[in-house]
Coordinates of C-alpha atoms and ligand atoms in Angstrom, one line a residue:
X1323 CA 51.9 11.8 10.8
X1324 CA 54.5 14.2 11.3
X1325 CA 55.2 16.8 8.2
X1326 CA 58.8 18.2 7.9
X1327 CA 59.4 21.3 5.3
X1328 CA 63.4 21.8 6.3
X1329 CA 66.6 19.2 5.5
X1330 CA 67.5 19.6 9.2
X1331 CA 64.1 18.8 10.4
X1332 CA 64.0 15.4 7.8
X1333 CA 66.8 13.9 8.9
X1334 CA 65.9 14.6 12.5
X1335 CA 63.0 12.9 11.9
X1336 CA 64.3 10.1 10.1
X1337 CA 67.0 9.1 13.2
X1338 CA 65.3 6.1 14.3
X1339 CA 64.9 4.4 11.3
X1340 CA 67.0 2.1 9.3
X1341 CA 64.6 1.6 6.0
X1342 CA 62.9 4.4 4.8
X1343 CA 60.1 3.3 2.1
X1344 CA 59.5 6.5 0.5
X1345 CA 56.9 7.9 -2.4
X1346 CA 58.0 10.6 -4.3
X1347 CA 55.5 13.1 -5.7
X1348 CA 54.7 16.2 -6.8
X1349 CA 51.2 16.6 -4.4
X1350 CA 48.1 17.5 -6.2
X1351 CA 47.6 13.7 -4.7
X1352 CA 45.0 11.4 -6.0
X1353 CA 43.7 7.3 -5.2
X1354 CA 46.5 6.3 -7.7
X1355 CA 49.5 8.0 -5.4
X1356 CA 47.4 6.9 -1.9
X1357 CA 47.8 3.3 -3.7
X1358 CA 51.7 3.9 -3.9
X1359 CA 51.8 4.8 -0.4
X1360 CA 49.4 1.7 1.2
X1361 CA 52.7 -0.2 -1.4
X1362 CA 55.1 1.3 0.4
X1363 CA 53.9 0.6 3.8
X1364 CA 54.7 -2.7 4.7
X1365 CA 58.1 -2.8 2.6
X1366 CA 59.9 -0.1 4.9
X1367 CA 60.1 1.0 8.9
X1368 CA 59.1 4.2 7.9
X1369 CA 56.7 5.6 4.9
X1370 CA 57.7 8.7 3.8
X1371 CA 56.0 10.8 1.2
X1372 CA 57.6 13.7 -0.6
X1373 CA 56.0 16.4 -2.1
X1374 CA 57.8 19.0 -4.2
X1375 CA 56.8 20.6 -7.6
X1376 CA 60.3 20.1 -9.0
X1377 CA 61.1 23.2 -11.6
X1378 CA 63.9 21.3 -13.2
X1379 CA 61.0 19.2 -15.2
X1380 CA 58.8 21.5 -16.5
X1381 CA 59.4 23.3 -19.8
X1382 CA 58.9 26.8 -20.5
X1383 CA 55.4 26.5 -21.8
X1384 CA 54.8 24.1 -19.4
X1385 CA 52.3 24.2 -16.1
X1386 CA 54.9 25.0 -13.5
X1387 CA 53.0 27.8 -12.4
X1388 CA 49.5 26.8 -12.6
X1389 CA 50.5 23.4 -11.3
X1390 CA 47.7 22.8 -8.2
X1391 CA 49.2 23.1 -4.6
X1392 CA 48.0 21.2 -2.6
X1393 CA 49.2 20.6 0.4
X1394 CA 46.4 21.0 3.6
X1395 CA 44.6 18.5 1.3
X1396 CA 47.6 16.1 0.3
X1397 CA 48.5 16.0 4.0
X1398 CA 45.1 14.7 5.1
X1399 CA 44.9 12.2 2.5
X1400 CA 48.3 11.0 3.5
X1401 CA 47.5 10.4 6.7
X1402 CA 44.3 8.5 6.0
X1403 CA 46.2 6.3 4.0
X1404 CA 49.1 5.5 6.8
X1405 CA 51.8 7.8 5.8
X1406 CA 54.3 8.4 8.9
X1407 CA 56.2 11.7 7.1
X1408 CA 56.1 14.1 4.8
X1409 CA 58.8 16.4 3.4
X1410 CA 57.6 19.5 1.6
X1411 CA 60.6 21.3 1.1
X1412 CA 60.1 24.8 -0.4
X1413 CA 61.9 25.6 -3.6
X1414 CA 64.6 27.7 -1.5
X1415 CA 65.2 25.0 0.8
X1416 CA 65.6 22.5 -2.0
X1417 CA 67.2 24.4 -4.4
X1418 CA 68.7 27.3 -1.9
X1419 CA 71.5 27.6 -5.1
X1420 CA 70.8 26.9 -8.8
X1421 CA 71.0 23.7 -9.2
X1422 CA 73.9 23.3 -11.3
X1423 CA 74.7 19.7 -11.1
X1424 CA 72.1 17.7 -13.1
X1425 CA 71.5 13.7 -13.8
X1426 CA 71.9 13.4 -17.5
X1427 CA 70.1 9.7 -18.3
X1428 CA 71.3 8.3 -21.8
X1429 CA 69.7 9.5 -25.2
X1430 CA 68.5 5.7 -25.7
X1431 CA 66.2 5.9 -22.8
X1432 CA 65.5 9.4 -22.0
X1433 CA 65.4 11.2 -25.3
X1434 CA 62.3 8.7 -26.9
X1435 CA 59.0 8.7 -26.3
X1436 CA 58.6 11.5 -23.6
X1437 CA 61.7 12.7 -23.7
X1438 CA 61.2 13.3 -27.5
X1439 CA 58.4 15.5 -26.8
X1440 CA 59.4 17.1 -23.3
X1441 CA 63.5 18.2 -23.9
X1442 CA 65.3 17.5 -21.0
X1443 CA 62.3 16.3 -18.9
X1444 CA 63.9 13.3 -17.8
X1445 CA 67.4 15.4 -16.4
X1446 CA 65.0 17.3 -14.5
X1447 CA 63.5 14.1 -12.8
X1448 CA 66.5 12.0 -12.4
X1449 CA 68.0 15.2 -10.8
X1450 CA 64.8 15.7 -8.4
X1451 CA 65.0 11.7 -7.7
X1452 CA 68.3 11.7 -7.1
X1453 CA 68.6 14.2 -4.2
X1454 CA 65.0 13.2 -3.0
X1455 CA 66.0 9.7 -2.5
X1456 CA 69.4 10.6 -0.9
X1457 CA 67.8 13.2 1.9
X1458 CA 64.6 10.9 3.0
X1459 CA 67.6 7.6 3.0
X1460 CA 65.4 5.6 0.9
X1461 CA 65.8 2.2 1.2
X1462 CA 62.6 1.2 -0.9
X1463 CA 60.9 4.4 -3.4
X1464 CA 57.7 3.3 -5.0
X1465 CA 56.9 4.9 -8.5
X1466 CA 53.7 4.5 -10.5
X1467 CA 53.6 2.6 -13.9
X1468 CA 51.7 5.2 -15.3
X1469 CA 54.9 7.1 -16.3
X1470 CA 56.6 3.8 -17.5
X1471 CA 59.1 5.4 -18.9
X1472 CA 60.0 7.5 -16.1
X1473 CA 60.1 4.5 -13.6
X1474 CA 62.3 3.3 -16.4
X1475 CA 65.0 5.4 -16.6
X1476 CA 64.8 6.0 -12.5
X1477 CA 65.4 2.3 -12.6
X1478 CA 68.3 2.3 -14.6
X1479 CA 70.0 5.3 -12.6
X1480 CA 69.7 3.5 -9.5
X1481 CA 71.2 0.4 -10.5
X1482 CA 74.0 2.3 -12.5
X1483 CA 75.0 4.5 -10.0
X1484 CA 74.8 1.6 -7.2
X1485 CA 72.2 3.1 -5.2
X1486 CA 71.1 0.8 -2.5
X1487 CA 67.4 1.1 -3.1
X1488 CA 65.2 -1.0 -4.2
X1489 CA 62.6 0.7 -6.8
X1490 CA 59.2 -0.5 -7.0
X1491 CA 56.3 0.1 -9.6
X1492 CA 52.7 0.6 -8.5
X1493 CA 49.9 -0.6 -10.8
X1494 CA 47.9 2.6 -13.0
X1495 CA 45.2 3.1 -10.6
X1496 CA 42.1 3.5 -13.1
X1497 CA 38.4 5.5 -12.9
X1498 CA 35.5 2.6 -14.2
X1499 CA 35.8 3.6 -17.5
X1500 CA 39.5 3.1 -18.2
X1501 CA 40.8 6.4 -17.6
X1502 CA 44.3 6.5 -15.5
X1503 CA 44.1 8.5 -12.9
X1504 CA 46.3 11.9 -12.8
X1505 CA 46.6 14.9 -11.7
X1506 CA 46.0 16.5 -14.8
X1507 CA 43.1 14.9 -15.3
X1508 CA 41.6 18.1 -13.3
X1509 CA 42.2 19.9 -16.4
X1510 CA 39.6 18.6 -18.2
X1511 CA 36.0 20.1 -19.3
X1512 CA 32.9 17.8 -18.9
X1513 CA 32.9 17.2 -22.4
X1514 CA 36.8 16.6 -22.5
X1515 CA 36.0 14.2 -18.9
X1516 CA 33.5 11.8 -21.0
X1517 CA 35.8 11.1 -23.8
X1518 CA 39.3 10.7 -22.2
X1519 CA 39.0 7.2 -21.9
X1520 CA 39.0 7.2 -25.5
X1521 CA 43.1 6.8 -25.1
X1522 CA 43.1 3.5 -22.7
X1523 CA 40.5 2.0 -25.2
X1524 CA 43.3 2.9 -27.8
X1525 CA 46.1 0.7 -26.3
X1526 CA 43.5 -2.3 -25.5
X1527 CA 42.8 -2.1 -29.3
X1528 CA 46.3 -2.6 -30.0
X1529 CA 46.8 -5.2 -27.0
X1530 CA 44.3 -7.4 -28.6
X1531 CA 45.5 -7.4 -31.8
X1532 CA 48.8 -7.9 -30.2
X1533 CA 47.5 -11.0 -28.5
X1534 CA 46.3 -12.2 -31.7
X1535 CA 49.7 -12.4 -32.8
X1536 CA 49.7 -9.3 -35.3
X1537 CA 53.3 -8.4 -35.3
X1538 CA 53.0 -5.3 -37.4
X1539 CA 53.5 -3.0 -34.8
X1540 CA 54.5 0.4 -36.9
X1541 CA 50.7 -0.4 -39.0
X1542 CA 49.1 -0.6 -35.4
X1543 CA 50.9 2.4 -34.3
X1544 CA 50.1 4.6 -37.2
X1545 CA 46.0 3.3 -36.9
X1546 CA 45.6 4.1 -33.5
X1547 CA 47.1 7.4 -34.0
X1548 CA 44.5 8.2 -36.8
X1549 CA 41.7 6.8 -34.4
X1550 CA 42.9 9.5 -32.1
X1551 CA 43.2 12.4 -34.8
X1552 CA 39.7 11.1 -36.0
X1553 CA 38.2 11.7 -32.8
X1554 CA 40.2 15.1 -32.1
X1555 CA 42.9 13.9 -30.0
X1556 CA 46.3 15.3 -31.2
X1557 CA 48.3 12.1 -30.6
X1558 CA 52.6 12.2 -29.7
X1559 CA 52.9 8.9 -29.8
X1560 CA 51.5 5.6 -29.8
X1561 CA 54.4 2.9 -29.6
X1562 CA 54.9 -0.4 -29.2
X1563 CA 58.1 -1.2 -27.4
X1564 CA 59.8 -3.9 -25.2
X1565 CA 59.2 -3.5 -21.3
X1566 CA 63.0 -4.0 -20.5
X1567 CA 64.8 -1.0 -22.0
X1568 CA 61.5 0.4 -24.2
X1569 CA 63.3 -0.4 -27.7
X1570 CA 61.8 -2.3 -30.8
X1571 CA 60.4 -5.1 -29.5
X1572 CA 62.0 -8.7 -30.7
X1573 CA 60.0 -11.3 -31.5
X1574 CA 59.4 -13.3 -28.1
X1575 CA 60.0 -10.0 -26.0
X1576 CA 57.6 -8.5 -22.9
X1577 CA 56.2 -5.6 -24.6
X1578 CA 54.1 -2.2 -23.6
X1579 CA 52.1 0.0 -25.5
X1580 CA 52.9 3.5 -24.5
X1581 CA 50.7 6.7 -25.8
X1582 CA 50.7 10.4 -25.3
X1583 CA 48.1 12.4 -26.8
X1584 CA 46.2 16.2 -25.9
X1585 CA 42.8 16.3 -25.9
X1586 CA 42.0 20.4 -25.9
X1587 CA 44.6 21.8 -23.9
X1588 CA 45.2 19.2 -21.7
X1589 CA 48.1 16.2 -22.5
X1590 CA 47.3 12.6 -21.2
X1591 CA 49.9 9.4 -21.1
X1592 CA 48.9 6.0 -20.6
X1593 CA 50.7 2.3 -21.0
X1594 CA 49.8 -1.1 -20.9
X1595 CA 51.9 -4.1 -20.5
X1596 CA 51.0 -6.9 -22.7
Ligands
PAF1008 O1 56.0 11.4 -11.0 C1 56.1 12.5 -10.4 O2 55.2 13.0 -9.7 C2 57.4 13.3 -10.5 O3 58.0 13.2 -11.8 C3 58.5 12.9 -9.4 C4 58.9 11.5 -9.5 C5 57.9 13.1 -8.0 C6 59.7 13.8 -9.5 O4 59.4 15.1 -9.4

Protein backbone atom coordinates (compact mmCIF):
# COMPACT_ATOMS: atom_id res chain seq x y z
CA UNK A 1 0.00 0.00 0.00
CA UNK A 2 1.58 3.07 -0.99
CA UNK A 3 0.60 6.35 1.36
CA UNK A 4 0.89 9.79 -0.42
CA UNK A 5 0.68 13.14 1.91
CA UNK A 6 1.34 15.79 -1.21
CA UNK A 7 -1.10 16.72 -4.44
CA UNK A 8 1.99 16.13 -6.59
CA UNK A 9 2.78 12.83 -5.10
CA UNK A 10 -1.37 11.68 -5.58
CA UNK A 11 -1.55 12.21 -8.87
CA UNK A 12 1.74 10.65 -9.58
CA UNK A 13 0.51 7.83 -8.07
CA UNK A 14 -2.67 7.72 -9.57
CA UNK A 15 -1.03 7.71 -13.49
CA UNK A 16 -1.85 4.25 -14.27
CA UNK A 17 -5.21 4.16 -13.41
CA UNK A 18 -8.42 4.96 -15.27
CA UNK A 19 -11.14 4.28 -12.24
CA UNK A 20 -10.19 5.31 -9.02
CA UNK A 21 -12.83 3.75 -6.27
CA UNK A 22 -12.10 5.96 -3.50
CA UNK A 23 -13.36 6.15 0.47
CA UNK A 24 -13.27 9.32 1.87
CA UNK A 25 -12.67 9.69 5.64
CA UNK A 26 -11.60 11.49 8.33
CA UNK A 27 -9.21 8.45 9.95
CA UNK A 28 -9.80 7.52 13.44
CA UNK A 29 -10.86 4.25 11.28
CA UNK A 30 -13.05 1.62 12.56
CA UNK A 31 -14.75 -2.16 10.96
CA UNK A 32 -17.54 0.17 9.62
CA UNK A 33 -15.02 2.32 7.27
CA UNK A 34 -12.63 -1.15 6.62
CA UNK A 35 -16.33 -2.33 5.32
CA UNK A 36 -16.45 0.73 2.89
CA UNK A 37 -13.08 -0.03 1.65
CA UNK A 38 -13.51 -4.23 1.03
CA UNK A 39 -16.95 -2.09 -1.06
CA UNK A 40 -14.86 -0.27 -2.88
CA UNK A 41 -12.49 -2.88 -3.96
CA UNK A 42 -13.86 -4.65 -6.65
CA UNK A 43 -15.80 -1.57 -8.16
CA UNK A 44 -12.53 0.43 -9.13
CA UNK A 45 -8.76 -0.29 -10.62
CA UNK A 46 -7.58 1.39 -7.82
CA UNK A 47 -8.93 1.77 -3.97
CA UNK A 48 -7.98 4.84 -2.57
CA UNK A 49 -8.64 5.90 0.89
CA UNK A 50 -8.43 9.52 2.09
CA UNK A 51 -7.87 10.69 5.35
CA UNK A 52 -8.13 14.32 6.27
CA UNK A 53 -9.80 16.00 9.43
CA UNK A 54 -11.55 18.52 7.29
CA UNK A 55 -11.79 22.10 9.50
CA UNK A 56 -14.49 23.40 7.25
CA UNK A 57 -17.07 20.91 9.21
CA UNK A 58 -16.56 21.37 12.59
CA UNK A 59 -18.14 24.09 14.61
CA UNK A 60 -16.54 26.23 17.03
CA UNK A 61 -17.45 24.14 20.03
CA UNK A 62 -16.95 21.29 18.13
CA UNK A 63 -14.02 18.41 18.53
CA UNK A 64 -11.70 19.63 15.77
CA UNK A 65 -8.99 19.66 18.10
CA UNK A 66 -9.46 16.71 20.19
CA UNK A 67 -10.54 14.84 17.16
CA UNK A 68 -8.22 11.33 17.41
CA UNK A 69 -5.27 11.06 14.81
CA UNK A 70 -4.72 8.30 13.81
CA UNK A 71 -2.82 7.63 11.16
CA UNK A 72 0.28 4.67 11.97
CA UNK A 73 -2.94 2.86 13.13
CA UNK A 74 -5.39 3.81 10.15
CA UNK A 75 -2.61 2.91 7.66
CA UNK A 76 -2.22 -0.69 8.97
CA UNK A 77 -5.79 -1.30 9.11
CA UNK A 78 -5.97 -0.13 5.54
CA UNK A 79 -3.76 -2.31 4.29
CA UNK A 80 -5.15 -5.36 5.95
CA UNK A 81 -8.23 -4.65 4.41
CA UNK A 82 -6.77 -4.25 0.60
CA UNK A 83 -6.41 -0.57 0.34
CA UNK A 84 -3.73 0.30 -2.64
CA UNK A 85 -3.40 4.32 -1.46
CA UNK A 86 -3.78 6.59 0.82
CA UNK A 87 -3.79 10.45 0.73
CA UNK A 88 -3.26 12.24 4.05
CA UNK A 89 -2.77 15.58 2.98
CA UNK A 90 -1.85 18.02 5.87
CA UNK A 91 -4.12 21.00 6.42
CA UNK A 92 -1.41 23.32 4.61
CA UNK A 93 -1.23 21.11 1.66
CA UNK A 94 -5.01 20.98 1.40
CA UNK A 95 -5.92 24.16 2.37
CA UNK A 96 -2.30 26.00 1.62
CA UNK A 97 -4.92 29.38 1.16
CA UNK A 98 -8.19 29.91 3.06
CA UNK A 99 -10.43 28.19 1.49
CA UNK A 100 -12.61 30.75 0.12
CA UNK A 101 -14.72 29.00 -2.41
CA UNK A 102 -17.32 26.78 -0.59
CA UNK A 103 -20.17 24.22 -1.84
CA UNK A 104 -23.30 25.68 -0.60
CA UNK A 105 -26.07 22.47 -0.80
CA UNK A 106 -29.83 23.83 -0.77
CA UNK A 107 -31.59 24.75 2.63
CA UNK A 108 -34.19 21.85 1.82
CA UNK A 109 -31.56 19.17 2.20
CA UNK A 110 -28.74 20.61 4.12
CA UNK A 111 -30.29 22.95 6.59
CA UNK A 112 -32.74 19.87 8.37
CA UNK A 113 -32.00 17.40 10.51
CA UNK A 114 -28.16 17.76 10.88
CA UNK A 115 -27.83 20.69 9.37
CA UNK A 116 -30.42 22.24 11.78
CA UNK A 117 -28.23 21.37 14.62
CA UNK A 118 -24.65 21.76 13.07
CA UNK A 119 -24.82 25.44 10.96
CA UNK A 120 -23.05 25.03 7.91
CA UNK A 121 -21.87 21.43 8.50
CA UNK A 122 -22.93 20.24 5.27
CA UNK A 123 -20.91 23.47 3.18
CA UNK A 124 -18.01 22.19 4.99
CA UNK A 125 -18.40 18.51 3.71
CA UNK A 126 -19.65 19.16 0.21
CA UNK A 127 -16.57 21.58 0.04
CA UNK A 128 -14.07 18.74 1.50
CA UNK A 129 -15.91 16.08 -0.98
CA UNK A 130 -15.78 18.13 -3.64
CA UNK A 131 -11.98 18.75 -3.94
CA UNK A 132 -11.38 15.21 -2.45
CA UNK A 133 -13.12 13.59 -5.12
CA UNK A 134 -11.56 15.83 -7.89
CA UNK A 135 -7.66 15.20 -6.77
CA UNK A 136 -7.91 11.18 -6.10
CA UNK A 137 -10.11 11.19 -9.93
CA UNK A 138 -12.83 9.29 -8.39
CA UNK A 139 -14.67 7.36 -10.53
CA UNK A 140 -16.61 5.37 -7.78
CA UNK A 141 -16.57 7.09 -3.76
CA UNK A 142 -18.19 4.83 -1.27
CA UNK A 143 -19.95 6.67 1.72
CA UNK A 144 -21.49 5.04 4.80
CA UNK A 145 -25.34 5.09 5.48
CA UNK A 146 -24.69 5.94 8.87
CA UNK A 147 -24.65 9.73 7.95
CA UNK A 148 -27.72 9.25 5.60
CA UNK A 149 -28.10 12.59 5.24
CA UNK A 150 -24.70 13.40 4.41
CA UNK A 151 -24.52 10.57 1.61
CA UNK A 152 -27.67 12.41 0.73
CA UNK A 153 -26.82 15.75 -0.08
CA UNK A 154 -23.18 14.29 -1.54
CA UNK A 155 -25.56 12.49 -3.85
CA UNK A 156 -27.34 15.22 -4.97
CA UNK A 157 -24.12 17.52 -5.63
CA UNK A 158 -22.66 15.00 -7.77
CA UNK A 159 -25.47 14.49 -9.93
CA UNK A 160 -26.17 18.33 -10.08
CA UNK A 161 -22.97 19.40 -10.87
CA UNK A 162 -22.53 16.40 -13.47
CA UNK A 163 -19.72 14.77 -11.78
CA UNK A 164 -18.94 11.50 -13.36
CA UNK A 165 -18.84 9.43 -10.26
CA UNK A 166 -20.80 7.06 -9.26
CA UNK A 167 -21.60 7.38 -5.30
CA UNK A 168 -22.23 4.33 -3.30
CA UNK A 169 -23.69 3.75 0.24
CA UNK A 170 -22.19 1.21 2.62
CA UNK A 171 -24.49 -0.54 5.12
CA UNK A 172 -24.12 0.82 9.19
CA UNK A 173 -21.74 -1.63 10.33
CA UNK A 174 -23.19 -2.53 13.93
CA UNK A 175 -21.43 -3.88 17.55
CA UNK A 176 -23.97 -7.19 18.74
CA UNK A 177 -26.00 -5.04 20.60
CA UNK A 178 -27.22 -2.55 17.99
CA UNK A 179 -24.93 0.13 18.40
CA UNK A 180 -23.46 1.81 15.00
CA UNK A 181 -20.18 1.88 14.96
CA UNK A 182 -18.27 5.45 15.02
CA UNK A 183 -15.63 7.10 15.82
CA UNK A 184 -17.07 8.84 18.51
CA UNK A 185 -18.09 6.04 20.05
CA UNK A 186 -14.49 6.23 21.84
CA UNK A 187 -15.97 8.97 23.74
CA UNK A 188 -17.94 7.09 25.84
CA UNK A 189 -17.63 5.97 29.72
CA UNK A 190 -18.38 2.25 30.59
CA UNK A 191 -21.57 3.27 31.90
CA UNK A 192 -22.26 5.65 28.76
CA UNK A 193 -20.86 2.14 26.50
CA UNK A 194 -23.65 -0.18 28.04
CA UNK A 195 -26.52 2.06 27.32
CA UNK A 196 -25.82 3.51 23.80
CA UNK A 197 -27.71 1.10 22.12
CA UNK A 198 -30.51 2.51 23.81
CA UNK A 199 -30.80 4.93 20.45
CA UNK A 200 -30.92 1.97 17.66
CA UNK A 201 -33.57 0.22 19.92
CA UNK A 202 -35.32 3.69 19.64
CA UNK A 203 -35.69 3.65 15.70
CA UNK A 204 -36.64 -0.32 15.67
CA UNK A 205 -39.44 0.86 18.09
CA UNK A 206 -40.59 3.21 15.60
CA UNK A 207 -39.86 0.77 12.53
CA UNK A 208 -42.17 -1.67 13.98
CA UNK A 209 -44.83 0.41 14.60
CA UNK A 210 -44.13 1.71 11.19
CA UNK A 211 -44.60 -1.81 9.77
CA UNK A 212 -47.79 -2.06 11.52
CA UNK A 213 -49.03 0.54 9.50
CA UNK A 214 -49.15 3.42 12.23
CA UNK A 215 -48.91 6.48 10.09
CA UNK A 216 -48.70 8.99 12.84
CA UNK A 217 -45.33 9.81 12.43
CA UNK A 218 -45.01 13.31 14.41
CA UNK A 219 -46.85 11.04 17.67
CA UNK A 220 -43.96 8.42 17.11
CA UNK A 221 -41.41 11.12 16.82
CA UNK A 222 -42.37 13.01 19.92
CA UNK A 223 -42.59 9.32 22.00
CA UNK A 224 -39.31 8.21 21.12
CA UNK A 225 -37.87 11.48 22.02
CA UNK A 226 -39.42 11.28 25.58
CA UNK A 227 -38.14 7.57 25.75
CA UNK A 228 -34.75 9.10 25.20
CA UNK A 229 -35.22 12.18 27.73
CA UNK A 230 -36.61 9.46 30.11
CA UNK A 231 -33.59 7.53 30.07
CA UNK A 232 -31.18 10.74 30.05
CA UNK A 233 -30.45 11.08 26.50
CA UNK A 234 -30.84 14.68 25.22
CA UNK A 235 -32.46 13.87 21.93
CA UNK A 236 -32.10 16.50 18.43
CA UNK A 237 -34.14 14.74 16.66
CA UNK A 238 -36.04 11.70 15.92
CA UNK A 239 -37.69 11.96 12.34
CA UNK A 240 -39.45 10.13 10.09
CA UNK A 241 -38.74 11.07 6.58
CA UNK A 242 -38.81 9.72 2.98
CA UNK A 243 -35.34 8.05 1.75
CA UNK A 244 -35.35 10.03 -1.63
CA UNK A 245 -34.93 13.71 -0.63
CA UNK A 246 -35.59 13.18 3.40
CA UNK A 247 -38.98 15.26 3.41
CA UNK A 248 -42.42 14.29 4.88
CA UNK A 249 -43.00 11.16 3.89
CA UNK A 250 -46.21 10.40 1.43
CA UNK A 251 -48.30 7.75 1.99
CA UNK A 252 -46.64 4.80 -0.16
CA UNK A 253 -43.08 6.41 0.05
CA UNK A 254 -39.55 4.48 1.16
CA UNK A 255 -39.02 5.98 4.44
CA UNK A 256 -35.99 6.25 7.24
CA UNK A 257 -36.06 7.02 10.61
CA UNK A 258 -33.14 9.34 11.41
CA UNK A 259 -32.11 10.23 15.22
CA UNK A 260 -29.53 12.38 16.87
CA UNK A 261 -29.24 12.40 20.51
CA UNK A 262 -26.09 13.11 23.40
CA UNK A 263 -25.68 10.83 25.90
CA UNK A 264 -23.19 12.85 28.50
CA UNK A 265 -20.96 14.70 26.51
CA UNK A 266 -20.82 12.61 23.70
CA UNK A 267 -23.57 13.10 20.38
CA UNK A 268 -24.59 9.83 18.56
CA UNK A 269 -26.68 9.58 15.00
CA UNK A 270 -28.23 6.59 13.71
CA UNK A 271 -30.94 5.68 10.77
CA UNK A 272 -32.80 3.01 9.63
CA UNK A 273 -34.52 2.39 6.36
CA UNK A 274 -37.88 0.92 6.61
O1 LIG B 1 -17.93 11.08 6.91
C1 LIG B 1 -16.80 11.59 7.08
O2 LIG B 1 -15.89 10.99 7.64
C2 LIG B 1 -16.56 13.00 6.58
O3 LIG B 1 -17.69 13.79 6.71
C3 LIG B 1 -16.03 13.05 5.13
C4 LIG B 1 -17.04 12.52 4.14
C5 LIG B 1 -14.74 12.25 5.03
C6 LIG B 1 -15.71 14.49 4.74
O4 LIG B 1 -14.77 15.06 5.59
Amino acid sequence: MHIVHTLPALAEALKPFRHPAVVPTMGNLHDGHLALVRQAKPLGDVTVATIFVNRLQFGPKDDFDTYPRTLAADCAQLEAAGCDLVFAPSEQEFYPQPQVFRIAPPPALADVLEGAFRPGFFTGVCTVVMKLLACTQARTAVFGKKDYQQLMVIRHMVRQFNMPIDIRGGDTQRAPDGLAMSSRNGYLSATERAQASELHACLQAIAQALRLGQHDFSALEAQAMDTLRAKGWQPDYVAVRRQADLQAPEPGDAMVVLAAARLGGTRLIDNLEI
